[in-house]
Amino acid sequence: MAKRDYYEVLGVGRDATDNEIKQAFRKLARKYHPDVNKAPEAEEKFKEINEAYQVLSNADARAKYDQFGHAAFDGTSGEGGFGGFDFGGFGDFGSIFEDLFGGAFTQGGRQPRGPIRGTDLQTEIVIEFEEAAFGVEKEIPINRVETCDHCHGNGAEPGTPIRRCPDCGGTGQVRRTQQTFLGQMVNVQACPRCRGEGDVYDTPCKRCNGEKVLRKNRKVKINVPQGIESGQRIRASGQGDAGRRGGPAGDLYVYVRVKPHKLFTRKGNDVYIEVPVSFVQAALGTEIEVPTLYGPVKVQIPPGTQPETSFRLKDKGISDVRGYGKGDQYVLAKVTVPTKLSEEQKALLLQFADISGEEVTDQQSKGFFGRVKDAFDGLGRHG
């Protein structure tokens, strides 16, 4: 089933302010939170509201959504989402839920000890026109979270003991019953002592200080496919932040920007180029050499070619990024007219006009600027 528009989900307009979006979410969250609403469809409804709010409450994510719609966050196979958002889950809205329910609601019984997928990362690269046409391998610097290679992700200094958390008994969560205006509610929270891990240690890892992960600068090789267009993105699976508790790493999304070319322009998979053709060449016909992405090609200009005539060079365009064939190149003839003529050239053109039956007066032969001068001289005589 196709996803509904996020603005429609929250019941706000596309020009809604941040505060209006927040207020709409508060109202719907109070109505559909699974700990309040026991209807079978409430949980799915709340997930949909949650997902819409996570996007529209974030300026960068909202801008992407406004430009590309749901396509801005596709390609994750239902796991994770854009920029590390936890689409499909309940999220951790902290102060919002505390304000809504007086601290009575947390994560609705989610198991904190389960695997956590790493955060997705995003970056941008700028490539040349030819690189976009033929594909290229790029090495991209990124800063990401990786599992600590000293303690191997358990947080304890190697050789020191790890034991079950005495506060939660190794479950990673603690429960607290609270009486609210909605009735008695069970508040399930990650254990503050072990932070939901279930295990504790006395000597934290000296390298990561017990955090189990480290932030490192890396260079990742990315294969840019041939035919990619400016604004499209590449997904590098597993190249994002490391996961927690055995969870998979996030993905890296690389947005591509293509530099404009000094000769070629692109429309879809077709390439366009303008080439100058003199009015003599256009009238008599000629053969010209035209640059293409694949090297120079001879193009026949037939006699009588009119300005803006285009010539098609089959399969001289760009291969489709999805593998659906190749575009063509179109050569646009820009017929040029000389701005300066010698007396001999003028005489020959007048002779040509006479043979053609065209009437060319002295006033016409003076040219535009000559006629302007005569007009001003006339005004002076009458003044």
Coordinates of N, CA and C in Angstrom, one line a residue, residues 155-273:
G155 N 32.7 -2.7 26.0 CA 32.9 -1.6 26.9 C 33.8 -1.7 28.1
A156 N 34.3 -3.0 28.4 CA 35.2 -3.2 29.5 C 36.6 -3.3 29.0
E157 N 37.6 -2.9 29.9 CA 39.0 -3.0 29.5 C 39.3 -4.5 29.4
P158 N 39.9 -4.9 28.3 CA 40.2 -6.4 28.1 C 40.9 -7.0 29.4
G159 N 40.4 -8.2 29.8 CA 40.9 -8.9 30.9 C 40.2 -8.6 32.2
T160 N 39.3 -7.6 32.2 CA 38.6 -7.3 33.4 C 37.2 -7.9 33.4
P161 N 36.6 -8.1 34.6 CA 35.3 -8.9 34.6 C 34.1 -8.0 34.2
I162 N 33.1 -8.7 33.6 CA 31.8 -8.1 33.2 C 30.8 -9.0 33.9
R163 N 29.8 -8.3 34.6 CA 28.8 -9.1 35.4 C 27.4 -8.5 35.1
R164 N 26.4 -9.3 35.5 CA 25.1 -8.9 35.3 C 24.7 -7.7 36.2
C165 N 23.9 -6.8 35.6 CA 23.5 -5.6 36.3 C 22.7 -6.0 37.5
P166 N 23.0 -5.5 38.7 CA 22.2 -5.9 39.9 C 20.9 -5.1 39.9
D167 N 20.8 -4.0 39.3 CA 19.6 -3.2 39.4 C 18.4 -3.7 38.5
C168 N 18.7 -4.3 37.4 CA 17.7 -4.8 36.5 C 17.7 -6.3 36.3
G169 N 18.7 -6.9 37.0 CA 18.8 -8.4 36.9 C 19.2 -8.9 35.5
G170 N 19.8 -8.0 34.7 CA 20.3 -8.4 33.4 C 19.3 -8.2 32.3
T171 N 18.1 -7.7 32.6 CA 17.0 -7.5 31.6 C 17.3 -6.2 30.8
G172 N 18.0 -5.2 31.4 CA 18.2 -4.0 30.7 C 17.1 -3.0 30.8
Q173 N 16.1 -3.3 31.6 CA 15.0 -2.3 31.8 C 14.4 -2.4 33.2
V174 N 13.9 -1.3 33.6 CA 13.2 -1.2 34.9 C 11.8 -0.7 34.7
R175 N 10.9 -1.2 35.6 CA 9.5 -0.8 35.4 C 9.0 0.0 36.7
R176 N 8.2 1.0 36.4 CA 7.7 1.8 37.5 C 6.2 2.0 37.2
T177 N 5.3 1.8 38.2 CA 3.9 2.0 38.1 C 3.6 3.4 38.6
Q178 N 2.8 4.1 37.8 CA 2.4 5.5 38.2 C 1.0 5.7 37.9
Q179 N 0.3 6.4 38.9 CA -1.1 6.8 38.7 C -1.2 8.1 38.0
T180 N -1.9 8.1 36.9 CA -2.1 9.3 36.1 C -3.6 9.6 35.9
F181 N -3.9 10.7 35.3 CA -5.3 11.0 35.0 C -5.9 10.0 34.0
L182 N -5.1 9.2 33.4 CA -5.6 8.2 32.5 C -5.7 6.9 33.1
G183 N -5.4 6.8 34.4 CA -5.4 5.6 35.1 C -4.0 5.1 35.5
Q184 N -3.8 3.9 35.9 CA -2.5 3.4 36.3 C -1.8 3.0 35.1
M185 N -0.6 3.5 35.0 CA 0.3 3.2 33.8 C 1.6 2.6 34.2
V186 N 2.1 1.7 33.5 CA 3.4 1.1 33.7 C 4.4 1.8 32.9
N187 N 5.4 2.3 33.5 CA 6.4 3.0 32.8 C 7.6 2.1 32.7
V188 N 8.0 1.8 31.5 CA 9.1 0.9 31.2 C 10.3 1.7 30.7
Q189 N 11.4 1.7 31.3 CA 12.5 2.5 31.0 C 13.8 1.7 30.9
A190 N 14.7 2.1 30.1 CA 16.0 1.5 30.1 C 16.7 1.7 31.4
C191 N 17.3 0.7 31.9 CA 18.0 0.7 33.2 C 19.0 1.8 33.2
P192 N 19.0 2.8 34.2 CA 19.9 3.9 34.1 C 21.3 3.4 34.5
R193 N 21.5 2.3 35.3 CA 22.8 1.9 35.7 C 23.6 1.3 34.5
C194 N 22.9 0.4 33.8 CA 23.6 -0.3 32.7 C 23.3 0.3 31.4
R195 N 22.4 1.3 31.4 CA 21.9 2.0 30.2 C 21.3 1.0 29.2
G196 N 20.6 0.1 29.7 CA 19.8 -0.9 28.9 C 20.6 -2.0 28.4
E197 N 21.9 -2.2 28.8 CA 22.7 -3.2 28.2 C 22.6 -4.5 29.0
G198 N 22.2 -4.4 30.3 CA 22.1 -5.7 31.1 C 23.3 -6.1 31.8
D199 N 24.5 -5.6 31.4 CA 25.8 -5.9 32.0 C 26.5 -4.7 32.5
V200 N 27.3 -4.8 33.5 CA 28.1 -3.7 34.0 C 29.5 -4.2 34.2
Y201 N 30.4 -3.3 34.3 CA 31.8 -3.6 34.5 C 32.4 -2.5 35.4
D202 N 33.5 -2.8 36.1 CA 34.1 -1.9 37.0 C 35.2 -1.1 36.3
T203 N 35.8 -1.7 35.3 CA 37.0 -1.0 34.6 C 36.6 -0.8 33.1
P204 N 36.2 0.5 32.8 CA 35.8 0.7 31.4 C 37.0 0.7 30.5
C205 N 36.7 0.4 29.2 CA 37.8 0.4 28.2 C 38.5 1.7 28.2
K206 N 39.8 1.7 28.1 CA 40.6 2.9 28.1 C 40.6 3.6 26.8
R207 N 40.2 2.9 25.8 CA 40.2 3.6 24.5 C 38.9 4.3 24.2
C208 N 37.8 3.6 24.5 CA 36.5 4.2 24.2 C 35.8 4.7 25.5
N209 N 36.4 4.6 26.6 CA 35.9 5.0 27.9 C 34.6 4.3 28.2
G210 N 34.4 3.1 27.8 CA 33.2 2.3 28.1 C 32.1 2.6 27.2
E211 N 32.3 3.4 26.2 CA 31.2 3.7 25.2 C 30.9 2.7 24.2
K212 N 31.9 1.8 24.0 CA 31.8 0.6 23.1 C 32.0 1.0 21.7
V213 N 32.0 2.3 21.4 CA 32.2 2.7 20.0 C 33.2 3.9 20.0
L214 N 33.7 4.2 18.8 CA 34.6 5.3 18.6 C 34.3 6.0 17.3
R215 N 34.5 7.3 17.3 CA 34.2 8.0 16.0 C 35.6 8.1 15.3
K216 N 35.5 7.7 14.0 CA 36.8 7.7 13.2 C 36.6 8.3 11.8
N217 N 37.6 8.9 11.3 CA 37.6 9.4 9.9 C 38.1 8.2 9.0
R218 N 37.3 8.0 8.0 CA 37.5 6.9 7.0 C 37.4 7.4 5.6
K219 N 38.0 6.7 4.7 CA 37.8 7.0 3.3 C 37.1 5.7 2.7
V220 N 35.9 6.0 2.0 CA 35.1 4.9 1.5 C 35.1 5.1 0.0
K221 N 35.3 3.9 -0.7 CA 35.3 3.9 -2.2 C 33.8 3.7 -2.6
I222 N 33.4 4.6 -3.5 CA 32.0 4.6 -4.0 C 32.1 4.5 -5.6
N223 N 31.3 3.5 -6.1 CA 31.2 3.4 -7.5 C 30.0 4.2 -8.0
V224 N 30.3 5.3 -8.8 CA 29.3 6.1 -9.4 C 28.9 5.5 -10.7
P225 N 27.7 5.1 -10.8 CA 27.3 4.4 -12.1 C 27.2 5.4 -13.3
Q226 N 27.4 4.8 -14.5 CA 27.3 5.7 -15.6 C 25.8 6.1 -15.8
G227 N 25.7 7.3 -16.3 CA 24.3 7.9 -16.5 C 23.7 8.6 -15.3
I228 N 24.3 8.6 -14.2 CA 23.7 9.3 -13.0 C 23.5 10.8 -13.3
E229 N 22.4 11.3 -12.7 CA 22.1 12.7 -12.9 C 22.3 13.5 -11.7
S230 N 22.4 14.8 -11.8 CA 22.6 15.7 -10.7 C 21.4 15.6 -9.8
G231 N 21.6 15.4 -8.5 CA 20.5 15.3 -7.5 C 20.1 13.9 -7.1
Q232 N 20.6 12.9 -7.9 CA 20.4 11.5 -7.5 C 21.4 11.1 -6.4
R233 N 21.1 10.0 -5.8 CA 21.9 9.5 -4.7 C 22.3 8.1 -4.9
I234 N 23.4 7.7 -4.2 CA 24.0 6.4 -4.3 C 23.9 5.8 -2.8
R235 N 23.5 4.6 -2.7 CA 23.4 4.0 -1.4 C 24.6 3.0 -1.2
A236 N 25.4 3.2 -0.2 CA 26.5 2.3 0.1 C 26.1 1.6 1.3
S237 N 25.6 0.3 1.1 CA 25.1 -0.5 2.2 C 26.2 -0.8 3.3
G238 N 25.8 -0.6 4.6 CA 26.7 -0.9 5.7 C 27.8 0.0 5.9
Q239 N 27.9 1.2 5.2 CA 29.0 2.1 5.4 C 28.6 3.3 6.3
G240 N 27.5 3.2 7.0 CA 27.1 4.2 8.0 C 27.7 3.9 9.3
D241 N 27.1 4.4 10.4 CA 27.5 4.2 11.8 C 27.3 2.7 12.1
A242 N 28.2 2.2 13.0 CA 28.1 0.9 13.5 C 26.8 0.7 14.3
G243 N 26.3 -0.5 14.3 CA 25.1 -0.8 15.1 C 25.5 -1.1 16.5
R244 N 24.5 -1.3 17.4 CA 24.7 -1.6 18.8 C 24.1 -3.0 19.1
R245 N 24.7 -3.7 20.0 CA 24.2 -5.0 20.5 C 24.0 -5.9 19.3
G246 N 24.9 -6.0 18.4 CA 24.9 -6.9 17.3 C 24.0 -6.4 16.2
G247 N 23.5 -5.2 16.2 CA 22.7 -4.7 15.1 C 23.6 -4.3 13.9
P248 N 23.0 -4.3 12.7 CA 23.7 -4.0 11.5 C 24.1 -2.6 11.5
A249 N 25.2 -2.3 10.7 CA 25.6 -0.9 10.5 C 24.6 -0.2 9.6
G250 N 24.5 1.1 9.7 CA 23.7 1.9 8.9 C 24.3 2.0 7.5
D251 N 23.6 2.7 6.6 CA 24.0 2.9 5.3 C 24.6 4.3 5.1
L252 N 25.3 4.5 4.0 CA 25.8 5.8 3.6 C 25.1 6.2 2.3
Y253 N 24.5 7.4 2.3 CA 23.9 7.9 1.1 C 24.7 9.1 0.6
V254 N 25.1 8.9 -0.7 CA 25.9 9.9 -1.3 C 25.1 10.7 -2.4
Y255 N 24.8 11.9 -2.2 CA 24.1 12.7 -3.1 C 25.1 13.3 -4.1
V256 N 24.7 13.2 -5.4 CA 25.7 13.6 -6.5 C 25.2 14.9 -7.1
R257 N 26.2 15.8 -7.3 CA 26.0 17.0 -8.0 C 27.0 17.0 -9.2
V258 N 26.5 17.3 -10.4 CA 27.2 17.2 -11.6 C 27.6 18.6 -12.1
K259 N 28.8 18.9 -12.4 CA 29.2 20.2 -12.9 C 28.7 20.4 -14.3
P260 N 28.3 21.6 -14.6 CA 27.9 21.9 -16.0 C 29.1 21.8 -16.9
H261 N 28.9 21.4 -18.2 CA 29.9 21.3 -19.2 C 30.0 22.6 -20.0
K262 N 31.2 22.9 -20.5 CA 31.3 24.1 -21.3 C 30.7 24.0 -22.7
L263 N 30.5 22.7 -23.2 CA 30.0 22.5 -24.5 C 28.7 21.8 -24.5
F264 N 28.5 20.8 -23.7 CA 27.3 20.0 -23.7 C 26.3 20.4 -22.7
T265 N 25.0 20.2 -23.0 CA 24.0 20.2 -22.0 C 23.2 18.9 -22.1
R266 N 22.6 18.5 -21.0 CA 21.9 17.2 -20.9 C 20.4 17.4 -20.6
K267 N 19.6 16.7 -21.4 CA 18.2 16.6 -21.1 C 17.8 15.1 -21.1
G268 N 17.6 14.6 -19.9 CA 17.4 13.2 -19.8 C 18.7 12.5 -20.1
N269 N 18.6 11.5 -21.1 CA 19.8 10.8 -21.5 C 20.4 11.4 -22.8
D270 N 19.7 12.4 -23.4 CA 20.2 13.1 -24.6 C 21.2 14.2 -24.3
V271 N 22.1 14.4 -25.2 CA 23.1 15.5 -25.1 C 22.9 16.5 -26.2
Y272 N 23.0 17.7 -25.9 CA 22.8 18.8 -26.9 C 24.1 19.7 -27.0
I273 N 24.3 20.1 -28.2 CA 25.5 21.0 -28.4 C 25.1 22.0 -29.5

